Short mmCIF file of C-alpha atoms in Angstrom, two decimals:
data_model
loop_
_atom_site.label_atom_id
_atom_site.label_comp_id
_atom_site.label_asym_id
_atom_site.label_seq_id
_atom_site.Cartn_x
_atom_site.Cartn_y
_atom_site.Cartn_z
CA MET A 96 157.13 73.26 74.15
CA ASN A 97 156.59 71.23 77.04
CA ARG A 98 155.43 71.23 80.59
CA ILE A 99 158.56 71.38 82.80
CA TRP A 100 157.63 72.56 86.24
CA SER A 101 158.26 70.63 89.42
CA LYS A 102 155.35 69.47 91.55
CA GLY A 103 154.19 70.33 95.03
CA VAL A 104 151.57 72.22 97.01
CA SER A 105 150.66 75.89 97.24
CA ILE A 106 152.16 77.82 100.17
CA LEU A 107 151.64 81.17 101.86
CA LEU A 108 154.78 83.25 102.26
CA VAL A 109 153.40 86.36 103.93
CA SER A 110 151.74 86.90 107.30
CA ILE A 111 147.97 87.09 107.38
CA MET A 112 146.37 89.80 109.45
CA VAL A 113 143.63 88.57 111.75
CA GLY A 114 140.26 88.80 110.07
CA SER A 115 141.49 89.48 106.53
CA LEU A 116 143.25 87.79 103.64
CA LEU A 117 145.83 89.47 101.46
CA SER A 118 144.48 88.53 98.08
CA GLY A 119 146.73 90.92 96.18
CA CYS A 120 149.27 93.67 96.49
CA THR A 121 147.42 95.86 98.98
CA ASP A 122 148.27 98.44 101.57
CA SER A 123 147.08 98.35 105.16
CA SER A 124 143.76 99.91 104.15
CA GLY A 125 143.21 97.31 101.44
CA ASN A 126 142.94 99.83 98.63
CA GLY A 127 145.12 97.96 96.17
CA GLU A 128 147.86 100.59 96.09
CA GLY A 129 150.68 98.37 97.34
CA ALA A 130 151.79 97.49 100.86
CA GLU A 131 154.67 99.83 101.63
CA GLY A 132 156.64 100.37 104.81
CA GLU A 133 159.36 98.57 106.71
CA ASN A 134 158.34 95.25 105.18
CA GLY A 135 158.28 96.62 101.61
CA SER A 136 155.69 95.44 99.09
CA LYS A 137 153.82 92.17 99.00
CA LEU A 138 153.02 90.63 95.64
CA LYS A 139 150.80 87.66 94.96
CA ILE A 140 151.96 85.50 92.03
CA LEU A 141 149.91 82.83 90.30
CA HIS A 142 152.24 80.24 88.78
CA ASN A 143 149.78 78.67 86.37
CA TRP A 144 151.52 75.36 85.73
CA ASN A 145 149.67 72.20 86.76
CA GLY A 146 151.43 70.51 89.67
CA SER A 147 153.98 73.22 90.37
CA GLY A 148 154.76 74.02 93.98
CA GLY A 149 157.05 75.74 96.44
CA SER A 150 158.74 75.59 99.80
CA ASP A 151 157.36 73.85 102.87
CA ASN A 152 159.30 76.18 105.18
CA GLY A 153 158.00 79.65 104.42
CA ILE A 154 160.17 82.31 102.83
CA THR A 155 163.27 80.83 101.24
CA PRO A 156 166.88 82.07 101.15
CA VAL A 157 166.43 83.01 97.48
CA GLU A 158 163.32 85.03 98.31
CA GLU A 159 165.18 86.76 101.13
CA VAL A 160 167.67 88.02 98.55
CA ILE A 161 164.82 89.19 96.32
CA LYS A 162 163.31 91.06 99.27
CA GLU A 163 166.67 92.67 100.01
CA LYS A 164 167.22 93.70 96.37
CA THR A 165 163.70 94.82 95.46
CA GLY A 166 161.76 95.28 98.69
CA VAL A 167 159.24 92.68 97.54
CA THR A 168 157.88 89.75 99.52
CA LEU A 169 156.21 87.05 97.46
CA GLU A 170 153.02 85.14 98.09
CA TRP A 171 152.58 82.18 95.74
CA GLU A 172 149.58 80.39 94.33
CA TYR A 173 150.10 77.20 92.32
CA THR A 174 147.70 75.49 89.94
CA LYS A 175 146.37 71.99 90.43
CA GLY A 176 144.52 70.96 87.29
CA SER A 177 143.90 72.51 83.90
CA GLU A 178 145.93 75.66 83.22
CA THR A 179 143.34 76.78 80.65
CA GLU A 180 140.50 76.42 83.13
CA LYS A 181 142.51 78.28 85.75
CA VAL A 182 143.27 81.30 83.59
CA ASN A 183 139.62 81.55 82.56
CA GLN A 184 138.46 81.12 86.14
CA ILE A 185 140.52 83.90 87.69
CA PHE A 186 139.23 86.50 85.25
CA ALA A 187 135.65 85.28 85.45
CA THR A 188 135.62 85.40 89.27
CA GLN A 189 138.02 88.38 89.57
CA ASP A 190 140.03 86.42 92.12
CA LEU A 191 143.18 87.87 90.62
CA PRO A 192 146.83 87.69 91.58
CA ASP A 193 149.06 90.72 91.14
CA ILE A 194 151.28 88.85 88.70
CA TYR A 195 150.18 86.04 86.41
CA THR A 196 152.68 83.72 84.75
CA GLY A 197 151.78 80.67 82.71
CA PRO A 198 152.13 78.73 79.45
CA ALA A 199 152.84 80.64 76.25
CA TRP A 200 150.71 78.52 73.94
CA GLY A 201 147.29 76.95 73.47
CA GLY A 202 144.17 77.78 75.45
CA GLU A 203 146.18 79.28 78.30
CA LEU A 204 147.67 81.90 76.01
CA ASP A 205 144.30 82.55 74.37
CA GLY A 206 142.82 83.19 77.81
CA ILE A 207 145.44 85.73 78.84
CA ILE A 208 145.26 87.49 75.46
CA LYS A 209 141.48 87.75 75.89
CA ALA A 210 142.05 89.29 79.31
CA ALA A 211 144.42 91.85 77.78
CA LYS A 212 141.87 92.84 75.16
CA GLU A 213 139.22 93.21 77.86
CA GLY A 214 141.41 95.61 79.86
CA GLN A 215 142.01 93.16 82.71
CA LEU A 216 145.79 93.51 82.50
CA VAL A 217 148.06 96.50 83.09
CA ASP A 218 149.42 98.30 80.02
CA ILE A 219 153.16 98.69 80.62
CA SER A 220 154.08 100.29 77.29
CA ASP A 221 154.83 103.69 78.82
CA LYS A 222 157.00 102.18 81.55
CA LEU A 223 159.26 99.85 79.57
CA GLY A 224 161.83 102.61 79.07
CA ASP A 225 162.62 102.39 82.78
CA TYR A 226 162.93 98.60 82.76
CA PRO A 227 165.45 97.61 80.08
CA ASN A 228 165.50 93.90 80.89
CA LEU A 229 161.75 93.66 80.34
CA ALA A 230 161.89 95.74 77.17
CA LYS A 231 164.57 93.45 75.78
CA SER A 232 162.51 90.34 76.44
CA ILE A 233 159.72 91.53 74.12
CA ALA A 234 161.76 93.37 71.51
CA LYS A 235 160.57 92.27 68.07
CA GLU A 236 163.86 90.56 67.25
CA ASN A 237 163.63 88.45 70.41
CA VAL A 238 160.14 87.00 69.88
CA PRO A 239 159.02 84.43 67.26
CA PRO A 240 157.20 86.42 64.53
CA ALA A 241 153.77 84.79 64.75
CA LEU A 242 153.77 84.96 68.54
CA TYR A 243 154.84 88.60 68.43
CA GLU A 244 151.91 89.46 66.18
CA LYS A 245 149.45 87.39 68.18
CA ALA A 246 150.35 88.14 71.78
CA ILE A 247 152.86 90.96 72.15
CA ASP A 248 152.12 93.59 69.49
CA ALA A 249 148.39 93.02 69.18
CA TYR A 250 146.86 95.89 71.14
CA ASP A 251 147.29 99.10 69.10
CA GLY A 252 150.65 99.94 70.60
CA LYS A 253 149.85 98.91 74.14
CA LYS A 254 151.92 96.19 75.80
CA TYR A 255 150.43 93.78 78.28
CA LEU A 256 152.42 90.53 78.05
CA LEU A 257 156.05 89.63 78.67
CA LEU A 258 157.52 86.58 76.97
CA GLN A 259 159.80 84.58 79.24
CA ASN A 260 162.45 81.92 78.54
CA GLN A 261 162.83 82.63 74.82
CA PRO A 262 166.37 81.39 73.96
CA ALA A 263 168.70 84.38 73.74
CA THR A 264 170.97 82.49 71.33
CA ASN A 265 170.92 79.16 69.51
CA GLU A 266 173.11 77.61 72.20
CA ASP A 267 170.46 78.47 74.79
CA GLY A 268 167.70 76.55 72.98
CA MET A 269 166.65 73.58 75.10
CA ASP A 270 165.71 70.31 73.45
CA TRP A 271 163.71 68.46 76.08
CA LEU A 272 164.04 65.16 74.23
CA TYR A 273 160.38 64.20 74.16
CA GLY A 274 159.82 60.57 73.35
CA PHE A 275 158.95 57.12 74.62
CA TYR A 276 161.34 55.71 77.22
CA VAL A 277 161.40 52.12 78.47
CA ARG A 278 162.85 50.69 81.62
CA LYS A 279 166.09 49.04 80.65
CA ASP A 280 165.52 45.97 82.84
CA ILE A 281 162.07 45.35 81.33
CA ALA A 282 163.32 45.68 77.75
CA LYS A 283 166.01 43.12 78.58
CA LYS A 284 163.51 40.83 80.29
CA VAL A 285 161.22 40.68 77.22
CA GLY A 286 164.18 40.44 74.81
CA VAL A 287 163.66 43.63 72.81
CA ASP A 288 166.34 46.09 71.78
CA PRO A 289 164.65 49.51 72.22
CA GLN A 290 166.50 50.84 69.18
CA SER A 291 164.96 48.12 67.00
CA VAL A 292 161.51 49.65 67.64
CA VAL A 293 161.02 51.96 64.67
CA THR A 294 157.56 51.52 63.12
CA LYS A 295 154.14 51.78 64.71
CA GLU A 296 153.87 48.01 64.31
CA ASP A 297 157.16 47.56 66.18
CA PHE A 298 155.88 49.78 68.96
CA TYR A 299 152.58 47.89 69.25
CA ASN A 300 154.39 44.54 69.32
CA PHE A 301 156.75 45.81 72.01
CA LEU A 302 153.82 46.80 74.21
CA GLN A 303 152.21 43.42 73.58
CA LYS A 304 155.37 41.55 74.63
CA ILE A 305 155.47 43.52 77.85
CA LYS A 306 151.85 42.68 78.57
CA ASP A 307 152.37 39.01 77.74
CA ALA A 308 155.25 38.89 80.24
CA ASN A 309 152.62 39.44 82.97
CA LEU A 310 155.00 41.56 85.05
CA LYS A 311 154.06 42.60 88.57
CA GLU A 312 155.47 44.98 91.14
CA SER A 313 154.40 44.80 94.78
CA GLY A 314 151.67 42.41 93.72
CA GLN A 315 150.22 44.86 91.19
CA PRO A 316 150.34 44.68 87.39
CA VAL A 317 152.88 46.65 85.37
CA PHE A 318 151.27 48.77 82.67
CA PRO A 319 153.05 48.58 79.30
CA LEU A 320 152.50 52.32 78.63
CA GLY A 321 151.83 55.23 80.94
CA GLY A 322 152.27 58.95 81.42
CA PHE A 323 152.00 61.74 83.93
CA SER A 324 148.93 63.74 85.01
CA ASN A 325 145.94 64.17 82.71
CA GLY A 326 147.53 62.09 79.96
CA TRP A 327 150.67 64.18 79.58
CA SER A 328 152.13 63.24 77.23
CA VAL A 329 150.95 59.79 76.19
CA GLY A 330 149.63 61.00 72.83
CA ILE A 331 153.03 61.93 71.34
CA GLY A 332 152.79 58.84 69.16
CA ASN A 333 150.75 61.03 66.79
CA THR A 334 153.94 61.80 64.84
CA MET A 335 153.88 58.22 63.55
CA PHE A 336 150.57 59.00 61.80
CA TYR A 337 150.88 62.60 60.63
CA SER A 338 153.60 65.23 60.60
CA GLY A 339 153.11 66.27 64.21
CA ALA A 340 152.27 69.88 63.42
CA GLY A 341 148.85 71.28 64.18
CA TYR A 342 148.27 71.90 60.48
CA VAL A 343 149.35 69.74 57.55
CA ASP A 344 150.27 70.58 53.96
CA LYS A 345 147.46 69.62 51.55
CA GLY A 346 149.88 69.68 48.61
CA ASP A 347 148.14 72.55 46.83
CA GLY A 348 149.75 75.42 48.66
CA THR A 349 147.23 75.42 51.50
CA VAL A 350 147.05 73.78 54.92
CA GLU A 351 144.39 71.84 56.81
CA HIS A 352 144.05 71.16 60.52
CA ASN A 353 145.37 67.68 61.28
CA PHE A 354 142.03 66.83 62.96
CA PHE A 355 140.53 66.50 59.45
CA THR A 356 143.15 64.07 58.12
CA LYS A 357 143.09 60.33 57.58
CA GLY A 358 146.22 60.11 59.68
CA TYR A 359 144.34 61.53 62.65
CA GLU A 360 141.73 58.79 62.33
CA GLU A 361 144.46 56.10 62.21
CA TYR A 362 146.15 57.67 65.23
CA THR A 363 142.87 57.63 67.16
CA LEU A 364 142.10 54.00 66.35
CA PHE A 365 145.66 52.94 67.20
CA TYR A 366 145.35 54.39 70.68
CA ARG A 367 141.86 52.97 71.04
CA LYS A 368 143.38 49.55 70.40
CA LEU A 369 145.98 50.17 73.10
CA VAL A 370 143.24 50.99 75.61
CA GLU A 371 140.98 48.12 74.58
CA GLN A 372 143.76 45.54 74.75
CA GLY A 373 145.10 46.68 78.10
CA LEU A 374 148.37 48.00 76.70
CA MET A 375 148.02 51.40 78.32
CA ASP A 376 147.20 52.57 81.83
CA PRO A 377 143.44 53.29 81.68
CA GLU A 378 143.86 56.01 84.33
CA ALA A 379 146.49 57.88 82.31
CA PHE A 380 144.05 60.65 81.32
CA THR A 381 142.38 61.12 84.71
CA GLN A 382 145.12 60.64 87.28
CA THR A 383 146.79 63.41 89.24
CA ASP A 384 150.51 63.98 89.10
CA PRO A 385 151.16 62.50 92.58
CA ILE A 386 149.33 59.31 91.59
CA ALA A 387 151.28 59.09 88.32
CA LYS A 388 154.56 59.50 90.17
CA GLU A 389 153.53 56.94 92.76
CA LYS A 390 153.03 54.39 89.99
CA ILE A 391 156.46 55.22 88.56
CA ASN A 392 158.08 54.87 91.98
CA GLN A 393 156.30 51.56 92.47
CA GLY A 394 157.87 50.32 89.23
CA ARG A 395 154.46 49.88 87.59
CA ILE A 396 155.05 51.74 84.29
CA ALA A 397 157.20 49.97 81.69
CA ILE A 398 157.20 52.69 79.02
CA LEU A 399 156.80 56.37 79.83
CA ALA A 400 155.90 59.14 77.39
CA ALA A 401 157.21 62.60 78.24
CA HIS A 402 160.34 64.68 78.00
CA TYR A 403 163.46 63.10 79.44
CA PRO A 404 164.17 65.47 82.37
CA ALA A 405 160.68 64.81 83.78
CA ILE A 406 161.21 61.06 83.45
CA LEU A 407 164.64 61.19 85.07
CA ASP A 408 163.26 63.20 87.98
CA ALA A 409 160.16 61.07 88.50
CA SER A 410 162.03 57.74 88.34
CA LYS A 411 165.06 58.76 90.40
CA GLU A 412 163.84 57.23 93.65
CA TYR A 413 162.96 53.88 92.09
CA VAL A 414 166.14 53.69 90.03
CA THR A 415 168.27 54.41 93.10
CA SER A 416 166.74 51.47 94.96
CA HIS A 417 166.60 49.24 91.85
CA PRO A 418 169.88 49.66 89.92
CA GLY A 419 169.52 48.92 86.22
CA SER A 420 165.89 50.02 86.04
CA ASP A 421 166.60 53.42 84.49
CA TYR A 422 164.51 54.59 81.54
CA ILE A 423 166.22 54.64 78.14
CA PRO A 424 164.92 55.95 74.78
CA ILE A 425 162.95 53.90 72.27
CA GLY A 426 163.54 54.34 68.55
CA PRO A 427 163.79 56.84 67.03
CA LEU A 428 160.30 56.06 65.79
CA GLU A 429 159.23 56.73 62.22
CA ARG A 430 157.73 60.12 61.38
CA ALA A 431 154.82 60.08 58.97
CA ASP A 432 155.61 61.55 55.54
CA VAL A 433 159.00 62.83 56.74
CA ASP A 434 162.36 61.91 55.23
CA PRO A 435 164.23 59.86 57.88
CA SER A 436 167.38 61.89 57.23
CA ARG A 437 165.63 65.17 58.08
CA PRO A 438 166.71 66.90 61.31
CA VAL A 439 164.10 66.90 64.04
CA ASP A 440 161.91 70.01 63.72
CA LEU A 441 161.46 71.70 67.10
CA GLY A 442 159.41 74.76 67.96
CA ILE A 443 161.76 76.09 70.60
CA GLN A 444 160.28 79.30 71.93
CA GLY A 445 159.72 80.96 75.26
CA ASN A 446 157.49 78.80 77.43
CA ASN A 447 155.97 81.48 79.65
CA VAL A 448 154.00 84.69 79.39
CA THR A 449 153.79 87.02 82.35
CA ALA A 450 151.43 89.91 83.03
CA ILE A 451 150.41 92.30 85.79
CA THR A 452 146.67 92.08 86.38
CA SER A 453 144.25 94.94 86.94
CA SER A 454 144.02 94.13 90.66
CA CYS A 455 147.53 95.61 90.99
CA LYS A 456 147.39 99.42 91.04
CA GLY A 457 149.62 102.38 91.78
CA ALA A 458 152.63 101.46 93.88
CA CYS A 459 151.84 97.78 93.31
CA VAL A 460 152.54 98.15 89.58
CA ASP A 461 155.87 99.87 90.25
CA ALA A 462 156.83 97.15 92.73
CA ALA A 463 155.86 94.42 90.28
CA LEU A 464 157.87 95.97 87.45
CA LYS A 465 160.91 96.49 89.68
CA PHE A 466 160.71 92.87 90.81
CA LEU A 467 160.21 91.48 87.29
CA ASP A 468 163.03 93.60 85.84
CA TYR A 469 165.39 92.39 88.56
CA MET A 470 164.47 88.76 87.91
CA ALA A 471 165.14 89.31 84.17
CA SER A 472 168.63 90.68 84.92
CA ASP A 473 171.65 88.39 84.78
CA GLU A 474 171.81 88.50 88.56
CA GLY A 475 168.16 87.56 88.95
CA PHE A 476 168.44 84.89 86.25
CA MET A 477 171.28 83.14 88.09
CA LEU A 478 169.63 83.61 91.49
CA ALA A 479 166.49 81.79 90.30
CA ARG A 480 168.40 78.90 88.77
CA TYR A 481 171.46 78.53 90.96
CA GLY A 482 170.42 79.88 94.35
CA VAL A 483 172.26 82.39 96.53
CA GLN A 484 175.79 83.27 95.47
CA GLY A 485 178.23 82.66 98.30
CA VAL A 486 175.90 80.07 99.83
CA HIS A 487 174.79 77.62 97.15
CA TRP A 488 177.41 78.52 94.54
CA ASP A 489 180.35 80.79 93.78
CA MET A 490 182.11 82.23 90.75
CA LYS A 491 185.43 80.56 89.92
CA ASP A 492 187.49 81.56 86.91
CA GLY A 493 184.49 83.48 85.62
CA LYS A 494 182.09 80.55 85.82
CA PRO A 495 179.42 79.58 88.37
CA VAL A 496 180.44 76.51 90.35
CA PRO A 497 178.16 74.72 92.83
CA ASN A 498 179.02 74.49 96.48
CA GLN A 499 179.84 70.80 96.96
CA GLU A 500 177.84 70.56 100.17
CA TRP A 501 174.68 71.78 98.43
CA PHE A 502 175.41 69.78 95.30
CA ASP A 503 175.50 66.61 97.43
CA LYS A 504 172.31 67.59 99.27
CA PHE A 505 170.41 68.27 96.07
CA THR A 506 171.69 65.11 94.42
CA ALA A 507 170.76 62.93 97.39
CA ASP A 508 167.24 64.34 97.71
CA GLN A 509 164.79 62.19 95.79
CA THR A 510 161.81 64.49 96.26
CA GLY A 511 163.21 67.83 95.08
CA LYS A 512 162.00 69.43 98.33
CA VAL A 513 165.48 70.37 99.53
CA ARG A 514 165.99 72.47 96.43
CA LYS A 515 162.53 74.04 96.72
CA ASN A 516 163.06 74.92 100.36
CA GLU A 517 166.10 76.93 99.27
CA GLY A 518 163.97 78.77 96.69
CA ILE A 519 165.12 76.96 93.52
CA THR A 520 162.49 75.52 91.10
CA ILE A 521 159.59 77.21 92.89
CA GLY A 522 158.53 79.13 89.78
CA LEU A 523 160.96 82.05 89.77
CA GLU A 524 162.67 80.63 86.69
CA SER A 525 159.42 81.34 84.82
CA ILE A 526 159.98 85.10 85.09
CA THR A 527 163.65 85.59 84.25
CA GLY A 528 163.41 87.10 80.75
CA LEU A 529 165.43 85.69 77.88
CA ASP A 530 166.86 82.23 78.50
CA ARG A 531 170.64 82.61 78.56
CA ILE A 532 171.52 79.53 80.55
CA ASN A 533 174.57 78.83 78.40
CA SER A 534 175.44 82.14 76.75
CA ALA A 535 175.42 84.27 79.91
CA ALA A 536 175.31 81.73 82.75
CA GLY A 537 177.07 78.41 83.14
CA GLY A 538 174.64 75.71 82.10
CA ASP A 539 172.85 73.47 84.57
CA ILE A 540 175.40 73.44 87.38
CA TRP A 541 173.17 71.22 89.53
CA ALA A 542 172.97 68.37 87.02
CA ASP A 543 175.00 65.38 88.15
CA GLN A 544 177.30 63.71 85.65
CA GLU A 545 175.14 60.60 85.47
CA ARG A 546 172.16 62.72 84.44
CA LEU A 547 174.22 64.64 81.88
CA ASP A 548 175.46 61.36 80.43
CA ALA A 549 171.89 60.00 80.20
CA MET A 550 170.73 63.13 78.38
CA GLU A 551 173.64 63.01 75.96
CA ASN A 552 173.05 59.33 75.23
CA ALA A 553 169.35 59.98 74.54
CA ARG A 554 170.28 62.89 72.28
CA LYS A 555 172.58 60.69 70.20
CA ILE A 556 169.80 58.13 69.77
CA LEU A 557 166.80 60.39 69.18
CA ARG A 558 168.55 63.16 67.22
CA PRO A 559 170.90 61.32 64.83
CA ASN A 560 170.55 64.10 62.27
CA GLY A 561 170.48 66.98 64.74
CA ILE A 562 167.66 69.45 65.18
CA HIS A 563 166.10 72.27 63.18
CA VAL A 564 164.69 75.17 65.21
CA ILE A 565 161.40 76.29 63.65
CA THR A 566 161.11 80.00 62.87
CA ALA A 567 158.17 79.74 60.46
CA TYR A 568 154.60 80.95 60.94
CA ASN A 569 152.24 78.66 62.80
CA PRO A 570 148.74 78.60 61.23
CA GLY A 571 147.34 78.16 64.72
CA ASP A 572 148.40 81.71 65.54
CA VAL A 573 146.88 83.12 62.36
CA ILE A 574 143.49 81.45 62.59
CA THR A 575 142.80 83.20 65.89
CA LYS A 576 142.64 86.50 63.99
CA SER A 577 139.87 85.31 61.69
CA PRO A 578 136.38 86.90 62.04
CA GLU A 579 134.95 83.45 62.81
CA TRP A 580 137.36 82.67 65.65
CA GLU A 581 135.13 83.67 68.56
CA MET A 582 132.36 81.39 67.33
CA LEU A 583 134.78 78.64 66.24
CA LYS A 584 137.00 78.51 69.33
CA PRO A 585 134.67 76.47 71.61
CA SER A 586 134.54 73.72 68.98
CA MET A 587 138.33 73.84 68.49
CA ASP A 588 138.78 73.55 72.26
CA ARG A 589 136.79 70.31 72.17
CA MET A 590 139.34 68.43 70.04
CA GLY A 591 141.40 67.05 72.90
CA ASP A 592 138.37 65.87 74.83
CA ALA A 593 136.82 64.34 71.72
CA TRP A 594 140.00 62.36 71.07
CA LYS A 595 139.99 61.01 74.61
CA GLU A 596 136.32 60.06 74.32
CA ALA A 597 137.06 58.33 71.02
CA ILE A 598 139.90 56.17 72.32
CA PHE A 599 137.64 54.93 75.11
CA ALA A 600 134.69 54.29 72.75
CA LYS A 601 133.18 50.81 72.54
CA SER A 602 134.06 50.30 68.87
CA ASP A 603 136.08 51.80 66.04
CA GLU A 604 132.85 52.94 64.45
CA ALA A 605 131.82 54.74 67.62
CA ALA A 606 135.24 56.35 67.88
CA LEU A 607 135.13 57.68 64.34
CA SER A 608 131.58 58.89 64.90
CA ILE A 609 132.79 61.07 67.77
CA ILE A 610 135.53 62.54 65.57
CA ASN A 611 133.18 63.09 62.63
CA ASP A 612 130.50 64.69 64.81
CA LEU A 613 133.00 67.27 66.00
CA ARG A 614 134.26 67.81 62.46
CA GLU A 615 130.71 68.65 61.46
CA GLN A 616 130.35 70.98 64.43
CA LEU A 617 133.60 72.72 63.46
CA ARG A 618 132.32 73.33 59.94
CA LYS A 619 129.01 74.67 61.28
CA THR A 620 130.83 77.15 63.51
CA GLY A 621 132.97 78.63 60.74
CA TYR A 622 135.97 76.34 60.27
CA ASP A 623 136.00 76.50 56.46
CA GLN A 624 135.81 80.29 56.39
CA ALA A 625 138.45 80.59 59.12
CA MET A 626 140.80 78.31 57.19
CA GLN A 627 140.26 80.33 54.03
CA PHE A 628 141.26 83.44 56.01
CA THR A 629 144.28 81.60 57.42
CA ASN A 630 145.52 80.37 54.06
CA GLU A 631 145.08 83.77 52.46
CA ASN A 632 147.12 85.41 55.22
CA LEU A 633 149.86 82.80 54.99
CA LYS A 634 150.47 83.20 51.26
CA GLY A 635 154.14 83.72 50.57
CA LYS A 636 155.16 82.87 54.14
CA ASP A 637 157.13 79.94 55.50
CA ILE A 638 154.60 77.75 57.31
CA VAL A 639 155.05 75.17 60.06
CA THR A 640 153.81 71.83 58.71
CA VAL A 641 156.31 69.47 60.35
CA GLN A 642 157.03 69.50 64.06
CA MET A 643 158.11 67.19 66.88
CA PRO A 644 157.11 67.69 70.52
CA ASN A 645 159.34 70.01 72.49
#
């Protein structure tokens, strides 16, 4: 899946007693047993999504309802930077929130699983009977099989992690429409039909035409290709070079990590050429999210790589003041070794895991579970996404309908702050159990018709053959169970950095040397043995070998 959270700054929602900081769910004596009394309990939540943020005005109307329903007041912390580094940092320093919630994949998930195995999270297995909404969210039938084995049912019967936002039904599965999107006015200016761009050569030539046009905005150059913070998600062109999955079919019944393929080398050299020839923003992998958005709002990025909702949100201000400059999809681009008539393979699964950390004890745990179970109820689900019933929206003919006054306010706001100050998109949606936005709720009631039309148009272009939701086993989940994993993991974690170093190398030879050096390091730290373990444990199972970003 993708990174979907709105951006902002961390805020403090609870009062601070003179001379002390409330670093967790503590009582007046600071003994970690939960702050009870007329003000109820105070819970500190880490929302571990880079660039997420909350209200500028203190406690929000949505949080007032939560306090009324559960007795809980929330204190938020938001991550700025690497989510993987953040999850490792909090457990290394023991600067722990009461509730952690963050990405359900990659290094972030590995970090929180490690914490569970080290006893740094609260085992909730004996309490789930009292919290049916939480129990439902991690029932075996509601979790992808490999993820269930890796993260949920991996602790000898104990339960530490909750999976959030797993689609309750097929109609709830969200396709974020990842892809490359070009400003319509720029495509017209350089005389290229975005739907004529299909091959990697077409894509390169398109970027070159944009560069040759020597476009400027506010006296500054327009970059042909750009992305958001830390390179998200400029590298999605990898699907033009290999199947897009983390592991590829070797044709003999076994799989290999894509890092060891010829396609990976071609992908690396292609992007190196883009950097060397000035076809891509050289700051794409180092910039912060505010800087990336500033460039978009200055009109300085011709083609953006990301999912469509993020692009629509980030470009809204510029498009409003420059009609006709909206971003539209390119392609669909070719997929390496994939039949063009094949539906797009998407790994739609819950995007969040949530846990109560060991800093939360006694009454704090009960308060946290009560709060989390409420948020995972239908009422809590709709509160997080729609706001306060009777204020922001009402039920009409059995369906949620937005209050027109608030709909107009949210639509007019280019920054998203108005919505955040009401308590919507501040991170609560990360902890609402199974995603039932369509099956139990009423869809995105705050989406304006123009946005809905743009999404539908992009879907018709990028998904001409529909989608296929992946339910197979991901080798990346299996390899972590191998005896070599602890020794191998640091080398595996280097892949992303090595790729970035390679695309900024001085020559193709130097780039390939960086890749090959890490390949050798991987083999020295147990890669071959770990892959043998992985392939043996995947025999007879349906394996993910084709995947598009989601």
